[in-house]
CSV table of C-alpha atoms in Angstrom, one decimal:
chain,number,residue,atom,x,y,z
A,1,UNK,CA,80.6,-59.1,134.9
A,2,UNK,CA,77.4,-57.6,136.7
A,3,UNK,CA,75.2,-56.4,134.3
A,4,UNK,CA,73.8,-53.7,136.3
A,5,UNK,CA,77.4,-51.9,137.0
A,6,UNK,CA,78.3,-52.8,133.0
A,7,UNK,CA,78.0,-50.3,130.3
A,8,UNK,CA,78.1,-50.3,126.6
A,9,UNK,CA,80.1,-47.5,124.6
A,10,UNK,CA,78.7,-47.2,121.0
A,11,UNK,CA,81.4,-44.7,119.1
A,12,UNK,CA,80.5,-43.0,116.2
A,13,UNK,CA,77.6,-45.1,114.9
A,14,UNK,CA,76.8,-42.0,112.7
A,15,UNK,CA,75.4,-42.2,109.3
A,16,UNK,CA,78.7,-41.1,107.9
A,17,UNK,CA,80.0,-44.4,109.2
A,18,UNK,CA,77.1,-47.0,109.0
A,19,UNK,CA,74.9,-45.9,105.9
A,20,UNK,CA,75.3,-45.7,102.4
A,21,UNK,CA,75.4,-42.5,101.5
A,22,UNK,CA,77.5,-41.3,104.4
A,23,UNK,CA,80.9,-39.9,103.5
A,24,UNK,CA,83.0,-42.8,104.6
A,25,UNK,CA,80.5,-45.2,104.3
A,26,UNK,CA,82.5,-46.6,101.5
A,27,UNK,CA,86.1,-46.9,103.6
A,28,UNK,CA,84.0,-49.4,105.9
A,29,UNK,CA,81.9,-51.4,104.2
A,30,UNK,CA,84.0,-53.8,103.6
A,31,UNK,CA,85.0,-54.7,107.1
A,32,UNK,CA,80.9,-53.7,108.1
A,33,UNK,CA,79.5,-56.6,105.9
A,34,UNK,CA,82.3,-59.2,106.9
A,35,UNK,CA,81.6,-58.7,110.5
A,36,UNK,CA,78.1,-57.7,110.4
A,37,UNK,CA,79.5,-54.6,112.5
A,38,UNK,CA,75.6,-52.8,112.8
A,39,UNK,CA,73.5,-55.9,113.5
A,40,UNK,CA,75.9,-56.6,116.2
A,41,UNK,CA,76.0,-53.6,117.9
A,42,UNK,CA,72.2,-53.3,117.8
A,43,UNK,CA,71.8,-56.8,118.9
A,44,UNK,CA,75.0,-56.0,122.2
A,45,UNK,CA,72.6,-53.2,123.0
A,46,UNK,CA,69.0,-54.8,123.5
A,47,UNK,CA,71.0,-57.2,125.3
A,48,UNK,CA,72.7,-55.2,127.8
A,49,UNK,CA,69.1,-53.1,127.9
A,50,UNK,CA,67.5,-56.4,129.0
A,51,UNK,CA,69.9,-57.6,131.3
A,52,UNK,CA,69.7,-54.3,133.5
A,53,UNK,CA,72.9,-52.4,131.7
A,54,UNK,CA,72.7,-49.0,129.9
A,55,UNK,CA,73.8,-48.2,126.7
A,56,UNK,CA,76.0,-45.0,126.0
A,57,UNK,CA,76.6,-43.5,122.6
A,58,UNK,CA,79.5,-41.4,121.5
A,59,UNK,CA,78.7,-39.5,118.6
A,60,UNK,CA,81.7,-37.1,116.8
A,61,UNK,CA,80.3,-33.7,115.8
A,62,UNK,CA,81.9,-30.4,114.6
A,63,UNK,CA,80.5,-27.1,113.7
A,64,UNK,CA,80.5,-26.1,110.1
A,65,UNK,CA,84.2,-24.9,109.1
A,66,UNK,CA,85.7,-27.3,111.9
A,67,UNK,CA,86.7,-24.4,113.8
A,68,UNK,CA,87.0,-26.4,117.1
A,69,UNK,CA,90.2,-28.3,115.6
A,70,UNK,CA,93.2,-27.0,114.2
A,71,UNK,CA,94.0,-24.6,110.7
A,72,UNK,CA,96.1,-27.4,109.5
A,73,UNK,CA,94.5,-30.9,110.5
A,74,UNK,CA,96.9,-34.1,110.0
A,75,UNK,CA,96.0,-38.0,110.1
A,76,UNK,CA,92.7,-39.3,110.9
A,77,UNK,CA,91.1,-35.9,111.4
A,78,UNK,CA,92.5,-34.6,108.1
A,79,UNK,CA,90.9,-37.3,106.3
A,80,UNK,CA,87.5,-36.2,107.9
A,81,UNK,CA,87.6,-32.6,106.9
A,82,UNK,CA,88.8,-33.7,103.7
A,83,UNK,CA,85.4,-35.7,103.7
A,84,UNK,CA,83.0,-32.7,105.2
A,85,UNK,CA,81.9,-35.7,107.7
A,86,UNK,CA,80.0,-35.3,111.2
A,87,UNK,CA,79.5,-31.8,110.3
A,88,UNK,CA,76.5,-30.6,113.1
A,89,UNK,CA,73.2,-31.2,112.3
A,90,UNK,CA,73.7,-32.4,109.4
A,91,UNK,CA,72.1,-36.4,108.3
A,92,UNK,CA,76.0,-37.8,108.1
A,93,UNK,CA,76.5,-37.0,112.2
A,94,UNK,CA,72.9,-38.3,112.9
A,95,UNK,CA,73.2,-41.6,114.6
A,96,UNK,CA,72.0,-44.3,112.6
A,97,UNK,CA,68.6,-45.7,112.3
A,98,UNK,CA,69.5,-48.7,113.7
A,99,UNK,CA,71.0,-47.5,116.9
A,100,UNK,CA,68.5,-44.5,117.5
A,101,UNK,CA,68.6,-44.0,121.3
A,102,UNK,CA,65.6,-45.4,123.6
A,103,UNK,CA,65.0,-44.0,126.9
A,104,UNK,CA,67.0,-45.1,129.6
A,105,UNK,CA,70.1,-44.4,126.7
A,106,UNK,CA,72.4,-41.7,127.2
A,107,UNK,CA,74.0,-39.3,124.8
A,108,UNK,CA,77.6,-38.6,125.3
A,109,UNK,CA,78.2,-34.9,123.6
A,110,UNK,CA,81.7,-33.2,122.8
A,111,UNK,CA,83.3,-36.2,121.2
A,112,UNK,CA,86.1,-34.1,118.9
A,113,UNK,CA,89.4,-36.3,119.0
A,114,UNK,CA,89.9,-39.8,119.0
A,115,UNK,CA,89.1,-41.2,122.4
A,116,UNK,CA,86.1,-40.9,123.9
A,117,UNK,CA,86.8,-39.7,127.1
A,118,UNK,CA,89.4,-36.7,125.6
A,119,UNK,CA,87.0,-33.8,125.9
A,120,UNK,CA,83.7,-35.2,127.1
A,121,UNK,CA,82.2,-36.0,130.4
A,122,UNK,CA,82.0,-39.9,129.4
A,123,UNK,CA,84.2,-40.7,132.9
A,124,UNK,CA,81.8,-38.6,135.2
A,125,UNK,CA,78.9,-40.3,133.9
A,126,UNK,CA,80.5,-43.6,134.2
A,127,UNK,CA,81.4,-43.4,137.8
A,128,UNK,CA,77.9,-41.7,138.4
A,129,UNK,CA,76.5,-44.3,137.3
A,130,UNK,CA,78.6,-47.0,139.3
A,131,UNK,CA,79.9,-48.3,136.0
A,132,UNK,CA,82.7,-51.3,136.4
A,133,UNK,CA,82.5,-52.7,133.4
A,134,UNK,CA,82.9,-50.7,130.4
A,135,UNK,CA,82.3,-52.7,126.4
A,136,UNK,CA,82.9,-50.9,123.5
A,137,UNK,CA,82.2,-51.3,120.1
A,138,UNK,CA,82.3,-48.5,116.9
A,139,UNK,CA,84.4,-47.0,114.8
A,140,UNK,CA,87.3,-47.0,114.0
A,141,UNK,CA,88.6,-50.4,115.1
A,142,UNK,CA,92.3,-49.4,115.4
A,143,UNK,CA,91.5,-45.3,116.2
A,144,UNK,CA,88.5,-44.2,118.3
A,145,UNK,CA,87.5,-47.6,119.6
A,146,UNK,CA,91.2,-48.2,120.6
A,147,UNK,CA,92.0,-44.6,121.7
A,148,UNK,CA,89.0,-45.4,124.4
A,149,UNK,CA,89.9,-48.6,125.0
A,150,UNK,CA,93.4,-47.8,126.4
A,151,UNK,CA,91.8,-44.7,128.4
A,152,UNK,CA,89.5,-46.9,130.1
A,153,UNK,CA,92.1,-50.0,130.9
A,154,UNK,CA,94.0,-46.6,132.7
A,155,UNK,CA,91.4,-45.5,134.6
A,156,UNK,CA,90.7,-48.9,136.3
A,157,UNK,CA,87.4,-50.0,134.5
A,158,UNK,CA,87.0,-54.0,133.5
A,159,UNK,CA,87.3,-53.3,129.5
A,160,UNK,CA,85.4,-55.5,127.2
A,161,UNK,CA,85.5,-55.2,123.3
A,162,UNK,CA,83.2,-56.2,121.0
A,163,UNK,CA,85.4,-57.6,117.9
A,164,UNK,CA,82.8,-58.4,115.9
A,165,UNK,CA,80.6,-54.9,116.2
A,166,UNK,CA,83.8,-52.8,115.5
A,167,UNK,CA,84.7,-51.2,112.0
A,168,UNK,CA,87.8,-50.2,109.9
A,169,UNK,CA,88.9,-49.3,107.1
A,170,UNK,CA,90.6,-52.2,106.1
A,171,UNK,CA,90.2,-55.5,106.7
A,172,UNK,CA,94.0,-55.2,107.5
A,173,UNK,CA,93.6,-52.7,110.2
A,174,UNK,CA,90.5,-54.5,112.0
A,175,UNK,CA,92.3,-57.6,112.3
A,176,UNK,CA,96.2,-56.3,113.0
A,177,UNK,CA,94.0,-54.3,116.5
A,178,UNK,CA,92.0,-57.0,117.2
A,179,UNK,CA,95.0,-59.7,117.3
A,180,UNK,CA,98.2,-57.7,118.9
A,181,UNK,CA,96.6,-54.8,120.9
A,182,UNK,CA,92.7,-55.1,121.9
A,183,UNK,CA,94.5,-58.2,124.0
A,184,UNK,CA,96.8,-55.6,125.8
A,185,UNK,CA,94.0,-53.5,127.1
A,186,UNK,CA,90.9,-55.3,127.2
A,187,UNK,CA,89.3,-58.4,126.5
A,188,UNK,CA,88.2,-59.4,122.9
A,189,UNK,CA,85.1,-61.4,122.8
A,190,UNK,CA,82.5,-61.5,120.2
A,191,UNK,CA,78.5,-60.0,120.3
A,192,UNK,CA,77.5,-64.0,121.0
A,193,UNK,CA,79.7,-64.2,124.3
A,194,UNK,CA,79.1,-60.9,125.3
A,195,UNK,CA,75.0,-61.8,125.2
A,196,UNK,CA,75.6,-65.0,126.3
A,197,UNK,CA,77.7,-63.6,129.2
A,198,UNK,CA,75.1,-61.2,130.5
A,199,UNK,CA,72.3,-63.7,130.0
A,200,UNK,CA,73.8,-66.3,132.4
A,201,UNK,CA,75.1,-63.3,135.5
A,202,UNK,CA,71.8,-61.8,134.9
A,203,UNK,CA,70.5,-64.9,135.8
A,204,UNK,CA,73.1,-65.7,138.8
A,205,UNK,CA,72.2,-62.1,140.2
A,206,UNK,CA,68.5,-62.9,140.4
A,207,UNK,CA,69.0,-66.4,142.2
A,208,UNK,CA,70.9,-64.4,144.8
A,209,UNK,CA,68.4,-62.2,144.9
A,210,UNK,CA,65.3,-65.1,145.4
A,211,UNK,CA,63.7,-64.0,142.0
């Protein structure tokens, strides 16, 4: 992994999600506090900032009335109109305090399905960028952060995910993903080998360079 051609994907850390008082706050908590989802995530990204890597977030946002999905919503996106949640400009789509983008950051917009590259521009910034490496981490463990994860393994990047900075809503769910399908499409590691892993090719790529 060469952190300068790596990217981190944070999907959907929006109040709603991470913060009490969101609207499904209280379907993920459980699985939040056992994994320490947040501090993860916020820990992945000041690594990967360090190391030369950028950090991408993949907010979920609909207008009032949720007019860009259909009359009659079903699954997962019925049980977020059910909710009101991520409705535009409103705190619950905000993303959280925790995660509030720094410069050098870049905000991913259009995010209405599941995975993240379904109706934005998440792929053309990637290869822009000269992205390889692509780690995720967010919400849900077995929906959004799986949807993107399977994209991603299609399109040819190196897919890392985060286990341990991902969230469901059951601890069920989280663990079912992480054991019989994250291994399909990607590789599971945790926030400690992930920093740990760009610390030392960080390191490797400025011998090479005489630094």
């Amino acid at each position: 992994m060469n952190p300068a051609t790596t990217a981190l994907v944070l999907i959907e850390f929006q109040n709603d999600f991470t913060t009490p008082g969101g609207t499904l706050h209280d379907a993920v908590k459980t699985v939040m506090e056992s994994t320490d989802t947040l501090n993860n995530a916020v820990e992945a990204a000041a690594a990967i900032r360090e190391a030369g890597g950028v950090v991408l977030h993949v907010p979920i946002t609909f207008a009032p009335g949720y007019d860009e999905i259909t009359r009659h919503p079903y699954g997962i996106l019925k049980g977020v109109v059910d909710s009101t949640s991520f409705v535009r400009g409103s705190w619950g789509a905000e993303i959280c305090e925790q995660l509030t983008p720094v410069e050098g950051d870049i905000i991913i917009e259009g995010k209405r399905g599941l995975d993240a590259f379904g109706s934005t521009n998440l792929d053309f910034v990637l290869r822009s960028k000269g992205i390889e490496t692509v780690a995720l981490a967010g919400f849900l463990t077995n929906c959004c952060v799986e949807s993107t994860m399977r994209s991603a393994y299609e399109k040819g990047f190196e897919v890392l995910t985060i286990t341990d900075a991902v969230g469901a809503t059951s601890p069920e769910e989280h663990a079912n993903a992480i054991q019989y399908d994250y291994p399909m499409f990607s590789k599971p590691m945790s926030t400690d080998e992930f920093v740990s892993s760009l610390s030392e090719d960080k390191e490797l790529a400025d011998s090479s360079r005489g630094y």
